[in-house]
Amino acid sequence: MNSSLVGNQSGRPFCLLAISYLETINFCLLEVVIIVFLMVLIISGNIIVIFVFHCAPLLNHHTTSYFIQTMAYADLLVGVSCLVPSLSLLHYPIVLSESLVCQIFGYVVSVLKSVSMASLACISIDRYIAITKPLTYNTLVTPWRLRICILVIWLYSCLVFLPSFHWGKPGYHGDVFQWCANSWNTDPYFTLFIVVMLYAPAAFIVCFTYFNIFRICQQHTKEINERRVRFSSQDGEAGETQPCPDKRYAMVLFRITSVFYILWLPYIIYFLLESSNVYSNRVASFLTTWLAISNSFCNCVIYSLSNSVFQKGLKRLSGAICASCARQRVAKDSSTSRSKRSSNGCHV
């Protein structure tokens, strides 16, 4: 039985948000509402993204679709894994010990979010190569190299957080469990290890590549406009401003990356403060953790609102579903009418 059933000496369940406990309800109401709400959004949103990518061949023409689909699968697994803490908060019996479940849950979610972070870094590198070396891009970035890169991302993420079982807590993903909040402490050296091996390199790569991408796009736009103005002045026509063709797609990916780090920044700051014994608060731990996890749904929203090809794929998917429903309705109506005719014939 989950030890959170016992809670504390007063018989109340263990709740990180004290305001969530009601005398008439024997579980953490507010935590359950937040986690279940995020779980439904994350799972449904990423399932839609995965189906749209399979239904829209144009999306797969971009090599970044490999990494975006990897992120979608990782985010989908994050949503599925959220079922574990929600069952714990509902006091659902768990066969394994709470400490083991807590460690496994914290490790799995940390690995999945590491995959997302590394995928964003690889996307920025891919766009950087596409803009800086357009002539040799197809020879440098091939499908089998992309698959190897994705495999390396998963293996590296699993290895980076593997010491958490003996070294210290990798984050606050498991703090809904009482053992995680009270007995599983962070280690400053392990925190430094994660920052050096994951957070810092990924952030540096993203900042470096996107800074150079937009600098090059701005330079290309300036050169293109100067040429258009020069040729249009010779022809006597007014030239129009022509943006860099790669900048629009880079902006979509930049929005996804920016939102990722904005939502994860409070979590990373609190992680560093708690590891350094500067500040510790259970409410802040819960809120920063699940704010960061909510990013698994934000990627779906940003990509669906920013990418026109994705929107066309979404319309195609919804149209196929509506057409399938219509065919089923017509078949059902026809079978119903046939059964009525046959029944009428029997009574004659």
PDB file of N, CA and C in Angstrom, residues 121-158:
ATOM      1  N   ALA A 121      17.990  21.361 -29.178  1.00  0.00           N
ATOM      2  CA  ALA A 121      19.351  21.742 -29.537  1.00  0.00           C
ATOM      3  C   ALA A 121      19.721  21.198 -30.912  1.00  0.00           C
ATOM      4  N   CYS A 122      19.317  19.951 -31.207  1.00  0.00           N
ATOM      5  CA  CYS A 122      19.608  19.361 -32.518  1.00  0.00           C
ATOM      6  C   CYS A 122      18.843  20.065 -33.629  1.00  0.00           C
ATOM      7  N   ILE A 123      17.621  20.497 -33.345  1.00  0.00           N
ATOM      8  CA  ILE A 123      16.847  21.241 -34.338  1.00  0.00           C
ATOM      9  C   ILE A 123      17.562  22.545 -34.694  1.00  0.00           C
ATOM     10  N   SER A 124      18.066  23.238 -33.684  1.00  0.00           N
ATOM     11  CA  SER A 124      18.778  24.497 -33.944  1.00  0.00           C
ATOM     12  C   SER A 124      20.050  24.241 -34.755  1.00  0.00           C
ATOM     13  N   ILE A 125      20.756  23.134 -34.475  1.00  0.00           N
ATOM     14  CA  ILE A 125      21.953  22.797 -35.253  1.00  0.00           C
ATOM     15  C   ILE A 125      21.574  22.476 -36.695  1.00  0.00           C
ATOM     16  N   ASP A 126      20.473  21.742 -36.870  1.00  0.00           N
ATOM     17  CA  ASP A 126      20.002  21.393 -38.216  1.00  0.00           C
ATOM     18  C   ASP A 126      19.687  22.642 -39.032  1.00  0.00           C
ATOM     19  N   ARG A 127      18.977  23.589 -38.434  1.00  0.00           N
ATOM     20  CA  ARG A 127      18.650  24.831 -39.145  1.00  0.00           C
ATOM     21  C   ARG A 127      19.906  25.658 -39.416  1.00  0.00           C
ATOM     22  N   TYR A 128      20.849  25.615 -38.508  1.00  0.00           N
ATOM     23  CA  TYR A 128      22.107  26.357 -38.696  1.00  0.00           C
ATOM     24  C   TYR A 128      22.872  25.799 -39.891  1.00  0.00           C
ATOM     25  N   ILE A 129      22.941  24.476 -40.006  1.00  0.00           N
ATOM     26  CA  ILE A 129      23.625  23.849 -41.137  1.00  0.00           C
ATOM     27  C   ILE A 129      22.889  24.157 -42.435  1.00  0.00           C
ATOM     28  N   ALA A 130      21.548  24.122 -42.394  1.00  0.00           N
ATOM     29  CA  ALA A 130      20.752  24.384 -43.596  1.00  0.00           C
ATOM     30  C   ALA A 130      20.982  25.787 -44.134  1.00  0.00           C
ATOM     31  N   ILE A 131      21.227  26.751 -43.253  1.00  0.00           N
ATOM     32  CA  ILE A 131      21.401  28.135 -43.681  1.00  0.00           C
ATOM     33  C   ILE A 131      22.853  28.441 -44.030  1.00  0.00           C
ATOM     34  N   THR A 132      23.780  27.891 -43.266  1.00  0.00           N
ATOM     35  CA  THR A 132      25.200  28.197 -43.506  1.00  0.00           C
ATOM     36  C   THR A 132      25.800  27.351 -44.630  1.00  0.00           C
ATOM     37  N   LYS A 133      25.260  26.118 -44.838  1.00  0.00           N
ATOM     38  CA  LYS A 133      25.805  25.237 -45.878  1.00  0.00           C
ATOM     39  C   LYS A 133      24.661  24.641 -46.702  1.00  0.00           C
ATOM     40  N   PRO A 134      23.956  25.482 -47.428  1.00  0.00           N
ATOM     41  CA  PRO A 134      22.785  24.986 -48.170  1.00  0.00           C
ATOM     42  C   PRO A 134      23.137  24.025 -49.301  1.00  0.00           C
ATOM     43  N   LEU A 135      24.315  24.173 -49.927  1.00  0.00           N
ATOM     44  CA  LEU A 135      24.678  23.334 -51.059  1.00  0.00           C
ATOM     45  C   LEU A 135      25.055  21.913 -50.638  1.00  0.00           C
ATOM     46  N   THR A 136      25.648  21.789 -49.455  1.00  0.00           N
ATOM     47  CA  THR A 136      26.075  20.463 -48.989  1.00  0.00           C
ATOM     48  C   THR A 136      25.162  19.907 -47.896  1.00  0.00           C
ATOM     49  N   TYR A 137      24.031  20.573 -47.659  1.00  0.00           N
ATOM     50  CA  TYR A 137      23.153  20.163 -46.558  1.00  0.00           C
ATOM     51  C   TYR A 137      22.622  18.746 -46.745  1.00  0.00           C
ATOM     52  N   ASN A 138      22.167  18.425 -47.956  1.00  0.00           N
ATOM     53  CA  ASN A 138      21.571  17.108 -48.194  1.00  0.00           C
ATOM     54  C   ASN A 138      22.571  15.975 -48.062  1.00  0.00           C
ATOM     55  N   THR A 139      23.829  16.265 -48.296  1.00  0.00           N
ATOM     56  CA  THR A 139      24.852  15.231 -48.125  1.00  0.00           C
ATOM     57  C   THR A 139      25.301  15.115 -46.668  1.00  0.00           C
ATOM     58  N   LEU A 140      25.214  16.210 -45.923  1.00  0.00           N
ATOM     59  CA  LEU A 140      25.605  16.182 -44.511  1.00  0.00           C
ATOM     60  C   LEU A 140      24.505  15.624 -43.628  1.00  0.00           C
ATOM     61  N   VAL A 141      23.273  16.013 -43.898  1.00  0.00           N
ATOM     62  CA  VAL A 141      22.136  15.602 -43.070  1.00  0.00           C
ATOM     63  C   VAL A 141      21.320  14.581 -43.860  1.00  0.00           C
ATOM     64  N   THR A 142      21.529  13.327 -43.549  1.00  0.00           N
ATOM     65  CA  THR A 142      20.829  12.237 -44.217  1.00  0.00           C
ATOM     66  C   THR A 142      19.894  11.537 -43.232  1.00  0.00           C
ATOM     67  N   PRO A 143      18.886  10.816 -43.739  1.00  0.00           N
ATOM     68  CA  PRO A 143      17.942  10.152 -42.823  1.00  0.00           C
ATOM     69  C   PRO A 143      18.591   9.189 -41.844  1.00  0.00           C
ATOM     70  N   TRP A 144      19.576   8.403 -42.297  1.00  0.00           N
ATOM     71  CA  TRP A 144      20.170   7.444 -41.365  1.00  0.00           C
ATOM     72  C   TRP A 144      21.016   8.147 -40.311  1.00  0.00           C
ATOM     73  N   ARG A 145      21.637   9.274 -40.655  1.00  0.00           N
ATOM     74  CA  ARG A 145      22.375  10.053 -39.651  1.00  0.00           C
ATOM     75  C   ARG A 145      21.414  10.668 -38.634  1.00  0.00           C
ATOM     76  N   LEU A 146      20.255  11.094 -39.101  1.00  0.00           N
ATOM     77  CA  LEU A 146      19.257  11.634 -38.180  1.00  0.00           C
ATOM     78  C   LEU A 146      18.767  10.561 -37.215  1.00  0.00           C
ATOM     79  N   ARG A 147      18.557   9.355 -37.725  1.00  0.00           N
ATOM     80  CA  ARG A 147      18.117   8.258 -36.851  1.00  0.00           C
ATOM     81  C   ARG A 147      19.180   7.918 -35.815  1.00  0.00           C
ATOM     82  N   ILE A 148      20.441   7.926 -36.235  1.00  0.00           N
ATOM     83  CA  ILE A 148      21.532   7.676 -35.278  1.00  0.00           C
ATOM     84  C   ILE A 148      21.581   8.783 -34.234  1.00  0.00           C
ATOM     85  N   CYS A 149      21.377  10.027 -34.672  1.00  0.00           N
ATOM     86  CA  CYS A 149      21.385  11.159 -33.737  1.00  0.00           C
ATOM     87  C   CYS A 149      20.261  11.022 -32.710  1.00  0.00           C
ATOM     88  N   ILE A 150      19.080  10.614 -33.155  1.00  0.00           N
ATOM     89  CA  ILE A 150      17.947  10.429 -32.234  1.00  0.00           C
ATOM     90  C   ILE A 150      18.244   9.311 -31.247  1.00  0.00           C
ATOM     91  N   LEU A 151      18.856   8.224 -31.732  1.00  0.00           N
ATOM     92  CA  LEU A 151      19.228   7.123 -30.840  1.00  0.00           C
ATOM     93  C   LEU A 151      20.236   7.582 -29.795  1.00  0.00           C
ATOM     94  N   VAL A 152      21.199   8.394 -30.217  1.00  0.00           N
ATOM     95  CA  VAL A 152      22.201   8.930 -29.285  1.00  0.00           C
ATOM     96  C   VAL A 152      21.538   9.826 -28.242  1.00  0.00           C
ATOM     97  N   ILE A 153      20.549  10.614 -28.662  1.00  0.00           N
ATOM     98  CA  ILE A 153      19.832  11.487 -27.728  1.00  0.00           C
ATOM     99  C   ILE A 153      19.186  10.667 -26.619  1.00  0.00           C
ATOM    100  N   TRP A 154      18.494   9.588 -27.000  1.00  0.00           N
ATOM    101  CA  TRP A 154      17.828   8.745 -25.996  1.00  0.00           C
ATOM    102  C   TRP A 154      18.840   8.066 -25.073  1.00  0.00           C
ATOM    103  N   LEU A 155      19.902   7.520 -25.645  1.00  0.00           N
ATOM    104  CA  LEU A 155      20.906   6.833 -24.827  1.00  0.00           C
ATOM    105  C   LEU A 155      21.607   7.810 -23.884  1.00  0.00           C
ATOM    106  N   TYR A 156      21.953   8.979 -24.397  1.00  0.00           N
ATOM    107  CA  TYR A 156      22.645   9.977 -23.574  1.00  0.00           C
ATOM    108  C   TYR A 156      21.752  10.453 -22.432  1.00  0.00           C
ATOM    109  N   SER A 157      20.485  10.688 -22.721  1.00  0.00           N
ATOM    110  CA  SER A 157      19.558  11.139 -21.681  1.00  0.00           C
ATOM    111  C   SER A 157      19.395  10.083 -20.593  1.00  0.00           C
ATOM    112  N   CYS A 158      19.335   8.826 -20.997  1.00  0.00           N
ATOM    113  CA  CYS A 158      19.212   7.742 -20.004  1.00  0.00           C
ATOM    114  C   CYS A 158      20.455   7.643 -19.133  1.00  0.00           C
TER     115      CYS A 158
END
